[in-house]
Coordinates of C-alpha atoms in Angstrom, one line a residue:
Chain H
X27 CA 133.8 95.6 179.8
X28 CA 131.4 97.4 182.6
X29 CA 131.7 96.4 185.6
X30 CA 128.5 94.5 186.8
X31 CA 126.0 95.5 189.3
X32 CA 126.6 93.4 192.6
X33 CA 123.9 91.1 194.1
X34 CA 122.6 91.8 197.5
X35 CA 120.4 88.9 199.6
X36 CA 116.8 88.3 198.6
X37 CA 116.5 88.9 202.4
X38 CA 113.6 87.9 204.8
X39 CA 110.3 89.4 203.0
X40 CA 110.4 88.3 199.7
X41 CA 107.1 86.4 200.1
X42 CA 105.0 88.6 199.4
X43 CA 106.4 90.0 196.1
X44 CA 108.1 87.3 194.4
X45 CA 105.9 84.1 194.6
X46 CA 102.6 84.5 192.3
X47 CA 99.8 81.9 191.8
X48 CA 100.5 78.6 190.1
X49 CA 104.6 79.6 190.5
X50 CA 105.6 76.1 191.0
X51 CA 102.9 74.6 188.5
X52 CA 104.7 74.4 185.1
X53 CA 102.0 72.4 184.0
X54 CA 98.5 71.6 186.1
X55 CA 99.3 68.8 188.5
X56 CA 96.5 66.8 187.1
X57 CA 97.8 66.5 183.4
X58 CA 98.9 62.6 182.4
X59 CA 102.4 63.7 181.7
X60 CA 102.8 65.9 184.5
X61 CA 105.7 64.9 187.0
X62 CA 107.1 66.6 190.1
X63 CA 110.8 67.7 190.9
X64 CA 110.8 68.2 194.7
X65 CA 113.1 68.2 197.7
X66 CA 114.8 70.0 200.6
X67 CA 117.3 73.2 200.7
X68 CA 119.1 72.2 203.8
X69 CA 121.9 74.2 205.5
X70 CA 125.1 73.7 207.0
X71 CA 123.4 72.0 210.4
X72 CA 121.1 70.0 208.0
X73 CA 118.1 71.9 209.0
X74 CA 115.5 73.0 206.4
X75 CA 115.4 76.5 205.3
X76 CA 112.5 77.6 205.2
X77 CA 112.7 81.0 203.7
X78 CA 114.4 79.9 200.4
X79 CA 113.1 80.3 196.8
X80 CA 114.2 78.2 193.9
X81 CA 113.5 78.8 190.6
X82 CA 113.7 76.2 188.0
X83 CA 114.2 76.7 183.9
X84 CA 113.9 73.7 181.7
X85 CA 113.5 72.8 178.0
X86 CA 110.5 71.3 176.8
X87 CA 109.8 67.5 176.8
X88 CA 111.2 67.5 172.9
X89 CA 114.2 69.3 173.7
X90 CA 113.6 73.0 172.6
X91 CA 114.0 76.1 174.8
X92 CA 110.5 77.6 175.4
X93 CA 109.9 81.2 174.4
X94 CA 106.5 81.6 175.3
X95 CA 105.2 84.3 177.5
X96 CA 102.8 83.3 180.1
X97 CA 104.7 82.1 183.1
X98 CA 103.2 84.9 185.6
X99 CA 99.6 84.1 184.2
X100 CA 99.6 80.8 183.5
X101 CA 96.8 79.4 181.4
X102 CA 97.2 75.9 181.8
X103 CA 98.0 75.0 178.3
X104 CA 101.0 77.2 177.6
X105 CA 104.6 75.2 178.7
X106 CA 106.8 78.5 179.6
X107 CA 109.8 76.5 180.8
X108 CA 110.3 78.6 183.9
X109 CA 108.8 78.6 187.4
X110 CA 109.2 79.7 191.1
X111 CA 108.9 77.6 194.4
X112 CA 109.0 78.7 198.0
X113 CA 110.3 76.4 200.3
X114 CA 107.9 75.4 203.2
X115 CA 108.7 75.7 206.9
X116 CA 110.5 72.5 206.4
X117 CA 112.6 73.8 204.0
X118 CA 110.7 71.6 201.4
X119 CA 110.0 72.7 197.8
X120 CA 108.0 71.0 195.2
X121 CA 107.4 71.8 191.1
X122 CA 104.6 70.2 188.8
X123 CA 106.3 70.3 185.2
X124 CA 107.4 68.2 182.4
X125 CA 110.5 65.9 181.9
X126 CA 112.8 68.0 180.0
X127 CA 114.1 66.6 176.8
X128 CA 117.8 66.8 175.5
X129 CA 118.4 69.7 173.7
X130 CA 120.7 67.7 171.1
X131 CA 120.9 64.2 170.2
X132 CA 122.9 62.1 173.2
X133 CA 122.8 65.1 175.3
X134 CA 121.9 64.7 178.9
X135 CA 119.0 66.7 180.2
X136 CA 118.8 68.4 183.2
X137 CA 117.2 71.3 185.2
X138 CA 118.6 74.3 185.7
X139 CA 118.0 75.4 189.4
X140 CA 118.8 78.9 190.9
X141 CA 118.8 79.1 194.6
X142 CA 117.9 82.6 196.6
X143 CA 117.5 82.7 200.3
X144 CA 117.9 85.1 203.4
X145 CA 121.4 84.6 204.4
X146 CA 122.9 83.8 200.8
X147 CA 124.2 86.9 199.5
X148 CA 124.1 86.0 195.9
X149 CA 121.8 83.4 194.0
X150 CA 123.5 80.1 193.4
X151 CA 123.1 77.9 190.2
X152 CA 122.9 74.0 190.2
X153 CA 122.3 71.3 187.2
X154 CA 119.4 68.8 188.3
X155 CA 120.3 65.9 185.8
X156 CA 118.1 63.5 185.0
X157 CA 119.4 60.1 186.4
X158 CA 117.7 57.7 183.4
X159 CA 120.5 57.7 180.5
X160 CA 123.8 56.6 182.0
X161 CA 125.5 56.9 178.8
X162 CA 124.3 60.5 178.4
X163 CA 125.3 61.2 182.0
X164 CA 128.8 59.3 181.4
X165 CA 129.2 61.8 178.2
X166 CA 128.6 65.0 179.8
X167 CA 130.7 67.8 179.6
X168 CA 130.2 69.5 183.1
X169 CA 129.5 66.3 184.8
X170 CA 133.2 65.0 183.3
X171 CA 134.9 68.0 185.4
X172 CA 133.1 67.6 188.7
X173 CA 135.1 65.0 190.9
X174 CA 133.6 61.8 191.2
X175 CA 132.5 61.7 194.8
X176 CA 130.7 65.2 194.2
X177 CA 128.9 64.2 191.1
X178 CA 125.9 62.9 192.6
X179 CA 124.9 66.2 194.4
X180 CA 124.1 67.0 190.6
X181 CA 121.9 64.4 189.6
X182 CA 118.2 64.0 190.7
X183 CA 116.8 60.8 192.1
X184 CA 113.8 59.0 190.0
X185 CA 110.8 58.3 191.8
X186 CA 107.5 57.0 190.4
X187 CA 106.1 60.5 190.4
X188 CA 109.1 62.2 189.3
X189 CA 112.4 63.4 190.8
X190 CA 114.1 64.3 194.0
X191 CA 116.7 66.8 193.8
X192 CA 117.8 68.1 197.4
X193 CA 120.0 71.4 197.7
X194 CA 122.6 71.3 200.4
X195 CA 124.2 74.7 200.7
X196 CA 127.0 73.9 203.3
X197 CA 128.7 70.7 204.5
X198 CA 129.8 67.4 204.1
X199 CA 127.5 66.8 200.7
X200 CA 127.3 70.1 199.8
X201 CA 126.0 70.7 196.3
X202 CA 128.1 71.7 193.6
X203 CA 127.0 75.1 192.5
X204 CA 127.8 76.7 189.4
X205 CA 130.1 79.8 188.3
X206 CA 129.8 81.0 184.6
X207 CA 132.6 82.8 182.7
X208 CA 132.0 86.8 183.3
X209 CA 131.2 86.4 186.9
Chain Z
X6 CA 139.2 81.3 206.2
X7 CA 135.5 80.7 207.6
X8 CA 134.4 80.4 211.4
X9 CA 131.1 79.2 211.7
X10 CA 129.8 81.0 214.9
X11 CA 126.2 80.1 216.0
X12 CA 126.5 81.5 219.3
X13 CA 122.7 82.3 220.6
X14 CA 124.0 85.3 222.1
X15 CA 125.5 86.8 218.8
X16 CA 122.5 89.3 218.2
X17 CA 123.2 90.8 221.6
X18 CA 126.7 91.8 219.9
X19 CA 126.8 95.6 219.8
X20 CA 127.2 97.5 216.5
X21 CA 130.7 98.6 218.0
X22 CA 131.5 95.0 217.9
X23 CA 130.0 94.3 214.8
X24 CA 131.8 97.5 213.0
X25 CA 135.2 96.1 214.2
X26 CA 134.6 92.7 212.6
X27 CA 133.7 94.7 209.5
X28 CA 136.8 96.7 209.7
X29 CA 138.6 93.6 209.8
X30 CA 137.0 92.3 206.8
X31 CA 138.1 95.8 205.0
X32 CA 141.5 95.8 206.0
X33 CA 141.6 91.9 204.8
X34 CA 140.4 93.0 201.9
X35 CA 142.9 95.7 201.3
X36 CA 145.6 93.3 202.0
X37 CA 144.9 90.6 199.6
X38 CA 144.8 93.5 196.5
X39 CA 142.3 91.4 194.5
X40 CA 139.6 93.2 193.1
X41 CA 136.2 91.8 194.2
X42 CA 132.9 93.1 192.2
X43 CA 130.3 90.8 194.3
X44 CA 129.5 90.5 197.7
X45 CA 131.2 87.7 200.1
X46 CA 128.9 84.5 200.4
X47 CA 130.6 83.7 203.8
X48 CA 130.7 87.5 205.3
X49 CA 130.5 86.3 208.9
X50 CA 129.4 90.1 210.1
X51 CA 125.9 88.8 208.6
X52 CA 124.7 86.3 211.1
X53 CA 122.1 84.3 209.0
X54 CA 124.7 83.5 206.2
X55 CA 127.0 81.5 208.5
X56 CA 125.1 78.1 208.0
X57 CA 123.8 79.3 204.5
X58 CA 127.0 79.7 202.5
X59 CA 128.8 77.2 200.2
X60 CA 132.1 76.5 201.7
X61 CA 133.6 74.9 198.6
X62 CA 134.6 76.9 195.4
X63 CA 131.9 77.5 192.9
X64 CA 132.6 75.2 190.0
X65 CA 133.4 76.6 186.6
X66 CA 130.9 75.9 183.9
X67 CA 130.6 77.0 180.1
X68 CA 127.0 78.2 179.7
X69 CA 125.2 75.7 177.1
X70 CA 121.6 74.8 175.8
X71 CA 119.0 76.8 178.3
X72 CA 121.8 78.6 180.3
X73 CA 121.9 80.9 177.1
X74 CA 118.4 81.3 176.9
X75 CA 115.8 83.0 179.5
X76 CA 112.5 82.9 180.1
X77 CA 110.2 85.3 178.0
X78 CA 108.1 87.9 179.7
X79 CA 105.5 89.7 177.9
X80 CA 102.1 92.3 178.3
X81 CA 100.6 88.8 179.2
X82 CA 102.4 88.5 182.0
X83 CA 102.9 92.4 183.4
X84 CA 100.5 95.1 183.2
X85 CA 101.3 98.6 182.6
X86 CA 99.8 100.0 185.9
X87 CA 102.0 97.1 187.7
X88 CA 104.7 99.8 187.7
X89 CA 103.0 102.5 189.9
X90 CA 103.3 101.3 193.4
X91 CA 101.3 104.3 194.5
X92 CA 97.8 103.4 193.0
X93 CA 97.4 99.5 194.2
X94 CA 94.7 100.8 196.7
X95 CA 92.3 103.4 197.2
X96 CA 94.1 106.3 199.0
X97 CA 97.7 107.8 198.3
X98 CA 100.6 106.2 200.4
X99 CA 102.1 108.0 203.1
X100 CA 105.6 109.3 202.2
X101 CA 107.9 111.1 199.9
X102 CA 106.6 110.1 196.4
X103 CA 109.2 109.3 194.0
X104 CA 110.0 107.8 190.7
X105 CA 113.0 105.6 190.3
X106 CA 114.2 105.1 186.7
X107 CA 117.2 103.7 184.5
X108 CA 118.6 101.5 182.3
X109 CA 119.5 97.5 182.5
X110 CA 122.4 96.8 180.1
X111 CA 125.0 93.7 179.8
X112 CA 128.3 94.3 180.1
X113 CA 129.0 95.4 176.9
X114 CA 126.4 98.3 177.5
X115 CA 123.7 96.7 175.6
X116 CA 119.9 97.1 176.3
X117 CA 118.5 94.0 177.8
X118 CA 115.2 94.8 175.9
X119 CA 111.7 93.6 177.3
X120 CA 112.7 91.8 180.3
X121 CA 111.1 91.5 183.3
X122 CA 111.8 93.8 186.5
X123 CA 110.3 93.2 190.0
X124 CA 110.7 95.1 192.9
X125 CA 109.9 95.1 196.6
X126 CA 110.3 97.4 199.5
X127 CA 108.9 98.4 203.1
X128 CA 106.9 101.5 203.3
X129 CA 107.5 105.0 204.2
X130 CA 107.9 104.0 208.0
X131 CA 110.2 101.1 207.5
X132 CA 107.8 98.2 207.6
X133 CA 106.9 95.3 205.2
X134 CA 103.6 93.9 204.3
X135 CA 105.0 90.7 205.5
X136 CA 103.9 88.2 208.3
X137 CA 107.4 87.8 209.6
X138 CA 107.9 91.5 209.9
X139 CA 106.8 92.7 213.4
X140 CA 108.6 95.8 213.5
X141 CA 106.1 97.8 215.3
X142 CA 106.0 100.6 212.6
X143 CA 102.8 101.2 211.1
X144 CA 101.6 99.7 208.0
X145 CA 99.8 102.0 205.4
X146 CA 96.6 100.6 203.9
X147 CA 97.3 102.2 200.9
X148 CA 100.8 100.6 200.2
X149 CA 101.8 97.2 199.6
X150 CA 105.4 98.0 198.0
X151 CA 105.4 95.3 195.2
X152 CA 105.9 96.6 191.8
X153 CA 106.5 94.5 188.1
X154 CA 107.4 96.1 184.8
X155 CA 109.2 94.8 181.6
X156 CA 112.2 97.0 180.4
X157 CA 111.3 99.0 177.1
X158 CA 113.3 98.6 173.8
X159 CA 116.4 100.7 175.3
X160 CA 116.4 98.7 178.4
X161 CA 114.7 101.4 180.3
X162 CA 112.6 100.6 183.6
X163 CA 110.3 103.0 185.3
X164 CA 108.7 102.6 188.9
X165 CA 106.4 105.2 190.7
X166 CA 106.5 104.5 194.4
X167 CA 107.1 105.9 197.9
X168 CA 110.6 106.3 199.4
X169 CA 111.2 103.3 201.8
X170 CA 112.1 104.1 205.7
X171 CA 114.9 102.1 207.3
X172 CA 114.4 99.7 209.8
X173 CA 115.6 97.4 213.0
X174 CA 116.5 93.8 212.2
X175 CA 118.0 91.3 214.7
X176 CA 121.3 90.6 213.1
X177 CA 123.1 92.4 216.6
X178 CA 121.6 94.9 218.8
X179 CA 120.6 97.9 217.4
X180 CA 121.0 96.7 213.9
X181 CA 119.7 98.8 211.2
X182 CA 119.1 98.3 207.6
X183 CA 120.0 101.5 205.4
X184 CA 116.6 102.5 203.4
X185 CA 116.4 100.0 199.8
X186 CA 114.2 98.6 197.5
X187 CA 114.9 95.4 196.3
X188 CA 115.1 94.4 192.5
X189 CA 114.6 91.1 190.9
X190 CA 116.0 91.1 187.1
X191 CA 116.6 88.6 184.5
X192 CA 119.1 89.0 181.2
X193 CA 119.2 87.7 178.0
X194 CA 121.1 84.5 179.4
X195 CA 119.7 82.9 182.6
X196 CA 122.9 82.9 183.7
X197 CA 123.0 87.0 184.2
X198 CA 120.0 86.6 186.8
X199 CA 120.5 89.0 189.5
X200 CA 118.7 90.0 192.7
X201 CA 120.1 93.0 194.6
X202 CA 118.9 96.3 196.8
X203 CA 119.0 99.6 195.3
X204 CA 120.2 102.5 198.0
X205 CA 119.8 106.0 198.3
X206 CA 122.6 108.6 198.4
X207 CA 124.4 109.6 201.6
X208 CA 122.6 107.1 203.9
X209 CA 124.2 107.4 207.2
X210 CA 123.5 103.7 207.9
X211 CA 125.8 102.6 204.6
X212 CA 129.0 102.0 207.3
X213 CA 127.0 100.0 209.7
X214 CA 125.1 97.5 207.8
X215 CA 127.0 93.8 206.7
X216 CA 124.9 93.6 204.2
X217 CA 125.6 96.4 202.1
X218 CA 129.1 96.0 203.5
X219 CA 129.2 92.3 202.7
X220 CA 130.4 93.8 199.3
X221 CA 134.0 94.9 200.7
X222 CA 135.1 96.9 197.2
X223 CA 134.0 100.4 197.8
X224 CA 133.5 101.4 194.0
X225 CA 131.2 98.2 194.2
X226 CA 129.6 99.2 196.7
X227 CA 128.8 102.5 195.2
X228 CA 127.4 100.7 192.3
X229 CA 124.2 100.2 194.3
X230 CA 123.1 103.6 195.0
X231 CA 120.8 105.6 193.3
X232 CA 121.6 109.3 192.0
X233 CA 119.3 112.2 192.9
X234 CA 118.5 113.3 189.5
X235 CA 116.1 116.7 189.1
X236 CA 115.3 115.9 185.1
X237 CA 113.9 112.8 186.7
X238 CA 112.0 114.7 189.3
X239 CA 108.4 116.1 188.2
X240 CA 106.8 119.3 188.9
X241 CA 104.8 119.5 192.0
X242 CA 104.6 115.6 191.8
X243 CA 107.3 113.4 192.4
X244 CA 111.0 113.3 193.6
X245 CA 113.4 111.2 191.0
X246 CA 116.3 108.9 191.3
X247 CA 118.3 107.4 188.5
X248 CA 119.8 104.1 189.0
X249 CA 121.4 102.0 186.0
X250 CA 121.8 98.4 186.4
X251 CA 124.9 96.4 184.7
X252 CA 124.3 92.4 184.2
X253 CA 127.2 90.2 184.5
X254 CA 129.1 89.0 181.2
X255 CA 129.3 89.8 177.5
X256 CA 126.5 87.7 176.0
X257 CA 126.3 88.1 172.0
X258 CA 122.7 86.9 170.6
X259 CA 123.7 85.3 166.9
X260 CA 120.2 83.7 166.7
X261 CA 118.5 87.2 166.3
X262 CA 121.1 87.8 163.6
X263 CA 120.6 84.5 161.8
X264 CA 116.8 85.7 161.4

């Protein structure tokens, strides 16, 4: 096995390079089945992180994994399942997207959220589960391995227009971040 | 152990104090004797990390469903000319024209094909086209410093650009970043996602830089340093650097075989 190339922080100056038009609009906001996934990225003092970048990767509503190009040049019709959102000056991010479906019968649907920021030496992965199907959440393999008092950090809150998911980088209610084999 | 030091005067620390802190980190790493291949998230000499690193262990997860896939990019997303950062404006940018090329492979050495590579960098004077960069070095109207390409079927990427300059930052007094190019990479699985920085051989700022030194293993740090390659250098046109990238892990692609 070849040793991996190490990560380095995204730094403070990605803002003119990584964002692109409609990066946070996986579907146009006016679409009937569009939902919002949004929240704050907070540091260890509870302050919003104004220079974070989040990436969203998710299944389509029917549970299939999108494999269509076109994320960087959105045509308004193709659902690519991937997007990018920069936090604003208060540390808030917002995606317009579709509700992800279960990728297999009975599975708990989730968004995969990746966090980059100045001050963060490597990206952080987390899952934002949909809160709607209690049975699926109770049966989820990953959630079952997370301490009960931290499980809620992985579950988005339902709202009339979609879901809210805050990311806490540090502290009491620190979000559960994930490490995969081979890291 | 993690010390949270939010002292507002931290930026007035000297390089000597910072270097002493980094030397302590190196000593602690050598004492521990456990190889690290990645930077530390809690590397106190990098001041911005203090309140932004998780203090709890990352939670082990077995990748499933979407984690075993990556978004798909194609010709629709990236125009071939986006890999040449020297032709985005009317004139020739100031600085040393260079080609940087290499292969993106997984842990088994298999090429990562047709995937997106994004880069961004300072100009030859060490200045970014970003409103938060107030370093009083000149902006170059012929250079933005942003490029994209897709890897080819061999996993190879190739950019034409200008060698970036080093620049000061506010981590501590008289802090300077070694010249670098930011790279953003996707693998075949989303879990291979990598954002990193490529450096140039022999930079005298390596030993002084907390971001570079946050990778406490010297061999791992070396993996971020490109090699000057005269076979990449082109006659009367551009110098050439080679930098190969290994994304984490081994990722069989059974679905390809199913087809």
